[in-house]
Coordinates of C-alpha atoms and ligand atoms in Angstrom, one line a residue:
M21 CA 157.5 161.4 49.9
H22 CA 158.2 165.1 50.7
N23 CA 161.7 166.5 50.1
G24 CA 164.1 166.3 53.0
T25 CA 163.4 162.6 53.5
T26 CA 166.5 160.8 55.0
V27 CA 167.4 157.4 53.7
T28 CA 166.5 155.8 57.0
Q29 CA 163.0 157.4 57.0
F30 CA 162.6 156.2 53.4
I31 CA 163.4 152.6 54.3
I32 CA 161.2 152.7 57.4
E33 CA 158.3 153.9 55.2
E34 CA 159.0 151.2 52.7
Q35 CA 159.2 148.5 55.3
R36 CA 155.9 149.6 56.8
H37 CA 154.3 147.9 53.7
I38 CA 156.1 144.6 54.2
A39 CA 154.1 142.1 56.2
G40 CA 156.2 140.6 59.1
A41 CA 158.9 143.2 58.8
T42 CA 160.8 143.3 62.2
G43 CA 162.9 146.4 61.8
D44 CA 166.1 144.2 61.6
F45 CA 166.5 145.1 57.9
T46 CA 166.0 148.8 58.5
S47 CA 168.5 148.8 61.3
L48 CA 171.0 146.8 59.2
L49 CA 170.7 149.4 56.4
N50 CA 171.2 152.1 59.0
D51 CA 174.5 150.6 60.1
I52 CA 175.6 150.4 56.4
V53 CA 174.7 154.0 55.9
T54 CA 176.8 155.0 58.9
A55 CA 179.8 153.1 57.6
C56 CA 179.5 154.9 54.2
K57 CA 179.3 158.3 56.0
V58 CA 182.6 157.4 57.8
I59 CA 184.3 156.3 54.6
S60 CA 183.0 159.4 52.8
N61 CA 184.6 161.6 55.5
M62 CA 187.9 159.7 55.2
V63 CA 187.9 160.0 51.4
N64 CA 187.1 163.7 51.5
H65 CA 190.0 164.4 53.8
G66 CA 192.5 162.2 51.9
A67 CA 196.1 163.3 52.3
L68 CA 195.1 165.5 55.3
V69 CA 194.5 162.4 57.3
G70 CA 197.2 160.2 55.7
V71 CA 194.8 157.7 54.0
L72 CA 196.3 157.9 50.5
G73 CA 198.8 155.5 49.1
S74 CA 199.5 151.7 49.4
A75 CA 198.9 149.6 52.4
G76 CA 201.9 147.4 51.3
S77 CA 199.7 144.2 51.4
E78 CA 197.9 142.1 48.8
N79 CA 194.3 140.9 48.7
V80 CA 193.2 137.4 47.7
Q81 CA 193.0 138.5 44.1
G82 CA 196.7 139.3 44.1
E83 CA 196.0 143.1 43.9
T84 CA 198.1 145.6 46.0
Q85 CA 195.7 146.9 48.6
K86 CA 195.5 150.7 49.1
K87 CA 195.3 152.0 52.7
L88 CA 191.7 153.0 52.0
D89 CA 190.8 149.5 50.8
V90 CA 191.9 148.2 54.3
L91 CA 190.5 151.1 56.3
A92 CA 187.1 151.1 54.5
N93 CA 186.9 147.3 55.1
D94 CA 187.5 147.8 58.8
V95 CA 184.9 150.5 59.0
F96 CA 182.3 148.2 57.4
I97 CA 183.2 145.3 59.7
R98 CA 183.1 147.5 62.9
S99 CA 179.8 149.2 61.9
N100 CA 177.9 146.0 61.0
E101 CA 179.2 143.2 63.3
W102 CA 177.6 144.2 66.6
A103 CA 173.9 144.9 66.1
G104 CA 172.7 141.3 65.7
H105 CA 171.3 141.4 62.1
L106 CA 174.1 139.5 60.4
A107 CA 175.3 135.9 60.4
A108 CA 178.4 136.7 58.4
M109 CA 180.1 139.1 56.0
A110 CA 182.3 138.7 52.9
S111 CA 184.4 141.4 51.3
E112 CA 186.8 141.9 48.3
E113 CA 189.5 142.6 50.9
M114 CA 189.1 139.4 53.0
D115 CA 190.1 136.0 51.7
E116 CA 187.5 134.1 53.8
I117 CA 184.0 134.8 55.0
Y118 CA 183.8 136.7 58.3
P119 CA 181.3 135.0 60.6
I120 CA 180.0 137.3 63.3
S121 CA 181.9 136.5 66.5
K122 CA 180.0 134.7 69.2
Q123 CA 180.4 137.8 71.6
Y124 CA 177.6 139.4 69.5
T125 CA 174.2 138.0 68.5
R126 CA 174.1 136.5 65.0
G127 CA 171.2 137.5 62.7
K128 CA 169.4 136.2 59.6
Y129 CA 171.2 138.3 56.9
L130 CA 174.5 138.0 55.0
L131 CA 176.4 141.1 53.8
T132 CA 178.8 141.2 50.9
F133 CA 180.7 144.3 50.0
D134 CA 183.4 146.0 48.0
P135 CA 184.6 148.5 50.6
L136 CA 186.4 150.8 48.2
D137 CA 185.6 150.5 44.5
G138 CA 187.8 152.3 41.9
S139 CA 191.0 151.9 44.1
S140 CA 193.3 153.0 41.2
N141 CA 191.6 156.5 41.4
I142 CA 192.1 157.1 45.2
D143 CA 195.5 158.8 44.9
V144 CA 194.5 160.9 41.9
N145 CA 191.3 162.3 43.6
V146 CA 188.8 160.8 41.1
S147 CA 185.4 159.5 42.3
V148 CA 185.5 156.2 44.1
G149 CA 182.7 154.3 46.0
T150 CA 181.5 151.4 48.1
I151 CA 179.2 148.6 46.8
F152 CA 177.1 146.2 48.9
S153 CA 174.5 143.4 48.7
I154 CA 172.3 141.9 51.3
L155 CA 171.2 138.2 51.2
R156 CA 169.3 135.9 53.6
C157 CA 171.4 133.3 55.4
P158 CA 169.9 130.0 54.1
G159 CA 171.7 127.8 56.6
G160 CA 170.4 129.8 59.6
S161 CA 172.7 132.0 61.7
E162 CA 174.3 129.3 63.8
A163 CA 177.2 128.2 61.6
P164 CA 177.4 130.3 58.4
T165 CA 179.5 128.9 55.6
E166 CA 181.0 130.2 52.3
R167 CA 178.3 128.0 50.6
D168 CA 175.6 130.2 52.2
F169 CA 176.9 133.2 50.2
L170 CA 176.8 131.4 46.8
Q171 CA 173.3 132.6 45.9
A172 CA 172.1 133.9 42.5
G173 CA 171.7 137.6 42.1
T174 CA 167.9 137.1 42.0
Q175 CA 168.1 136.1 45.7
Q176 CA 169.3 139.6 46.8
V177 CA 167.1 141.3 49.4
A178 CA 168.7 144.7 48.7
A179 CA 171.7 146.2 47.0
G180 CA 173.3 149.7 46.9
Y181 CA 176.4 151.8 46.4
A182 CA 177.8 154.9 47.9
L183 CA 179.6 157.3 45.5
Y184 CA 182.3 159.6 46.9
G185 CA 182.5 162.2 44.3
P186 CA 182.0 166.0 44.1
S187 CA 179.1 165.2 46.4
S188 CA 178.6 161.9 48.3
M189 CA 175.6 159.9 47.3
M190 CA 173.9 156.6 48.1
V191 CA 171.8 154.7 45.6
L192 CA 169.6 151.9 46.8
T193 CA 167.2 149.2 45.8
T194 CA 165.1 146.7 47.8
G195 CA 163.4 145.4 44.7
N196 CA 161.0 148.3 44.6
G197 CA 162.7 150.6 42.1
V198 CA 165.9 152.6 42.6
N199 CA 166.3 155.8 44.7
G200 CA 169.2 158.2 45.1
F201 CA 170.2 160.2 48.2
T202 CA 172.7 163.0 48.6
L203 CA 174.8 163.5 51.8
D204 CA 174.0 166.8 53.4
Q205 CA 177.4 167.3 55.1
N206 CA 175.8 170.0 57.4
I207 CA 173.4 167.6 59.1
G208 CA 175.2 164.3 58.3
E209 CA 172.2 162.8 56.6
F210 CA 171.6 161.2 53.1
I211 CA 168.6 163.1 51.8
L212 CA 166.3 161.8 49.0
T213 CA 167.2 163.8 45.9
H214 CA 166.9 161.3 43.0
P215 CA 163.5 159.4 43.5
K216 CA 162.7 156.5 41.1
M217 CA 165.8 156.6 39.0
E218 CA 165.3 155.1 35.5
I219 CA 167.8 154.3 32.7
P220 CA 166.9 155.5 29.2
A221 CA 166.4 152.4 27.0
D222 CA 168.6 153.9 24.2
T223 CA 172.0 155.7 24.4
Q224 CA 174.8 157.1 22.3
E225 CA 177.5 156.7 25.0
F226 CA 179.6 153.6 25.8
A227 CA 182.3 152.9 28.4
I228 CA 185.1 150.3 28.0
N229 CA 188.8 150.2 28.7
A230 CA 190.0 150.5 25.0
S231 CA 193.6 149.6 26.0
N232 CA 192.3 146.0 26.0
M233 CA 190.9 146.2 22.5
R234 CA 193.4 143.7 20.9
F235 CA 192.2 141.0 23.4
W236 CA 188.4 141.6 22.9
E237 CA 186.1 138.8 21.5
S238 CA 184.5 139.5 18.2
P239 CA 181.0 140.4 19.5
V240 CA 182.4 143.2 21.6
R241 CA 184.8 144.2 18.9
R242 CA 181.9 144.4 16.4
Y243 CA 179.8 146.5 18.8
V244 CA 182.5 149.0 19.5
D245 CA 183.6 149.3 15.9
E246 CA 180.0 150.0 14.9
C247 CA 179.8 152.7 17.6
L248 CA 183.1 154.3 16.4
A249 CA 181.9 154.2 12.8
G250 CA 179.3 156.8 13.9
K251 CA 176.7 158.4 11.6
E252 CA 178.3 157.0 8.4
G253 CA 178.3 153.4 9.9
P254 CA 175.6 150.8 10.5
R255 CA 174.3 152.5 13.6
G256 CA 173.6 155.8 11.7
K257 CA 174.4 157.9 14.8
D258 CA 177.6 159.2 16.5
F259 CA 178.6 157.7 19.9
N260 CA 180.6 159.3 22.7
M261 CA 183.0 157.4 25.0
R262 CA 183.8 157.6 28.7
W263 CA 186.1 155.5 31.0
I264 CA 186.5 156.6 34.6
A265 CA 187.9 153.3 35.9
S266 CA 185.5 153.4 38.9
M267 CA 182.6 151.0 38.3
V268 CA 180.4 152.9 40.8
A269 CA 180.9 156.2 38.9
E270 CA 180.2 154.6 35.5
V271 CA 177.0 153.0 36.8
H272 CA 175.9 156.2 38.4
R273 CA 176.4 158.1 35.1
I274 CA 174.3 155.4 33.4
L275 CA 171.6 155.6 36.0
T276 CA 171.6 159.4 35.5
R277 CA 171.7 159.8 31.7
G278 CA 171.9 156.3 30.1
G279 CA 174.8 154.5 28.5
V280 CA 176.5 151.1 28.4
F281 CA 179.4 149.9 30.5
M282 CA 181.5 146.9 29.5
Y283 CA 184.2 145.0 31.2
P284 CA 183.9 142.0 28.9
M285 CA 185.8 138.7 28.8
D286 CA 189.0 138.9 26.7
A287 CA 191.8 136.6 25.5
K288 CA 194.2 137.9 28.1
M289 CA 191.9 136.9 31.0
K290 CA 191.1 133.6 29.3
D291 CA 194.8 132.8 29.1
K292 CA 195.1 133.4 32.8
G293 CA 192.1 131.2 33.5
Q294 CA 190.3 134.3 34.9
G295 CA 186.5 134.5 34.5
G296 CA 186.5 138.3 34.0
K297 CA 187.8 141.4 35.8
L298 CA 184.9 142.3 38.1
R299 CA 183.6 140.1 41.0
L300 CA 180.2 138.5 40.9
L301 CA 179.1 138.6 44.6
Y302 CA 180.0 142.2 45.5
E303 CA 180.3 144.1 42.2
A304 CA 178.4 142.4 39.4
N305 CA 175.3 141.1 41.3
P306 CA 174.5 144.3 43.3
M307 CA 175.0 146.6 40.3
S308 CA 172.9 144.2 38.1
F309 CA 170.1 144.3 40.7
I310 CA 170.2 148.1 40.7
V311 CA 170.4 148.4 36.9
E312 CA 167.6 146.0 36.3
Q313 CA 165.4 147.7 38.9
A314 CA 166.0 151.0 36.9
G315 CA 164.8 149.4 33.7
G316 CA 168.3 148.5 32.3
G317 CA 169.9 145.2 31.4
S318 CA 173.0 143.3 32.7
I319 CA 174.7 140.4 31.0
T320 CA 178.0 138.5 30.8
G321 CA 177.7 138.5 27.0
A322 CA 175.1 135.8 26.2
Q323 CA 173.7 135.3 29.8
R324 CA 171.8 137.4 32.3
I325 CA 174.2 138.0 35.3
M326 CA 171.4 137.8 38.0
E327 CA 170.7 134.1 37.0
L328 CA 174.3 132.9 37.4
Q329 CA 174.9 130.3 40.1
P330 CA 178.0 131.5 42.0
E331 CA 180.7 128.9 42.6
Q332 CA 183.3 130.8 44.5
L333 CA 183.3 133.7 46.9
H334 CA 185.7 135.9 44.8
Q335 CA 184.5 134.6 41.4
R336 CA 185.0 137.0 38.5
V337 CA 182.6 137.5 35.6
P338 CA 182.3 139.5 32.4
V339 CA 180.0 142.5 32.8
I340 CA 178.0 144.4 30.2
L341 CA 175.3 146.6 31.6
G342 CA 173.2 149.7 31.0
S343 CA 170.5 151.0 28.5
R344 CA 168.3 148.0 27.8
N345 CA 168.1 148.2 24.0
E346 CA 171.9 148.5 23.7
V347 CA 172.5 145.6 26.1
E348 CA 170.0 143.5 24.1
R349 CA 171.9 144.3 20.9
I350 CA 175.2 143.2 22.4
Q351 CA 173.6 140.0 23.7
G352 CA 172.3 139.4 20.2
Y353 CA 175.9 139.7 18.8
H354 CA 177.1 137.2 21.4
L355 CA 174.3 134.7 20.6
E356 CA 175.0 135.1 16.9
G357 CA 178.7 134.4 17.7
G358 CA 180.0 137.8 16.8
Ligands
FBP419 O1 192.0 149.5 35.7 P1 191.0 149.2 34.7 O2 191.3 148.0 33.8 O3 190.5 150.4 33.9 O4 189.7 148.7 35.6 C1 188.9 149.5 36.2 C2 187.8 148.7 37.0 O5 188.5 148.1 38.1 C3 187.8 148.4 39.3 O6 188.6 149.5 39.8 C4 187.8 147.2 40.2 O7 187.3 147.5 41.4 P2 188.2 147.7 42.7 O8 188.9 149.0 42.6 O9 187.2 147.6 43.8 O10 189.2 146.6 42.8 C5 186.4 148.9 38.9 O11 185.9 149.8 39.7 C6 186.7 149.6 37.5 O12 185.6 149.5 36.7
MG420 MG1 185.4 147.2 42.8
MG421 MG1 187.5 147.5 45.8

């Protein structure tokens, strides 16, 4: 592919090699790309267009919604509901699934998304993003149900994220490797700048919210202690630490230079009967698909995330992902019991 390839041209070229491809998928991705461009523009203008601050409402997870959570959700709905490729959508910011209204044609795909990831960073101008995943609608498009969305990560047709940082980027997989595109604000197109992204198998950088340390389970505690022990410790090398509190930005750093990101299960969540912090359908599964396609690993602790059978729409799971050898080490600690 020559430089200057737009994300749409890239997908069209990819689809050319798929027997029976109808163009539906390409057009759906195009609508998602448009939604991310609109959100990128809103994020970039921030206070200038009054999109900072709280929306004064709560989502199904009991989190206070930011104005941009709600606005980005609306942009995704409006951009994707009319073109006839979707049967229904599901989002972090909507309690129930959103079946495409009968005034439009319903299509064969399902779209799950986190319209604004890293919400706690919006008002402090730190990178945020959007995460999405595309599935086929098993029950047909006539009467989509929540059950149609409860598919293992291995069933994803495509997954991606947009990162609204110093530059806006889109990173995408359709199961054929991972490619990154940068938004050229002048022409309003995402251009291929990071072809065939791959995660180094080894790393000396980990990311975890250390303020939860006293609640961690022993395998994670052991792993972080060994990293912090550095050269003098059992790992025989020094580790660096990062925590941006935007999953999209952490995963992008890992795709770019390696690393391991952890939002593990802990005692505090267990006491609350919570399965983790991050959501399986629109955070953990799409990011796991991307990370695995880039040669990395993604686990809950002992289990591969992509093989989990979802039970609820907003189900939360522990997430440990990144450089393969590091993730395998942490999985080993969990299988040993810490
Ligand atoms: O506030 P904490 O505990 O550091 O958690 C940060 C994590 O929560 C999230 O912000 C959750 O996502 P949302 O912002 O979409 O709710 C992740 O992006 C991030 O990794
Ligand atoms: Mg999120
Ligand atoms: Mg969010």
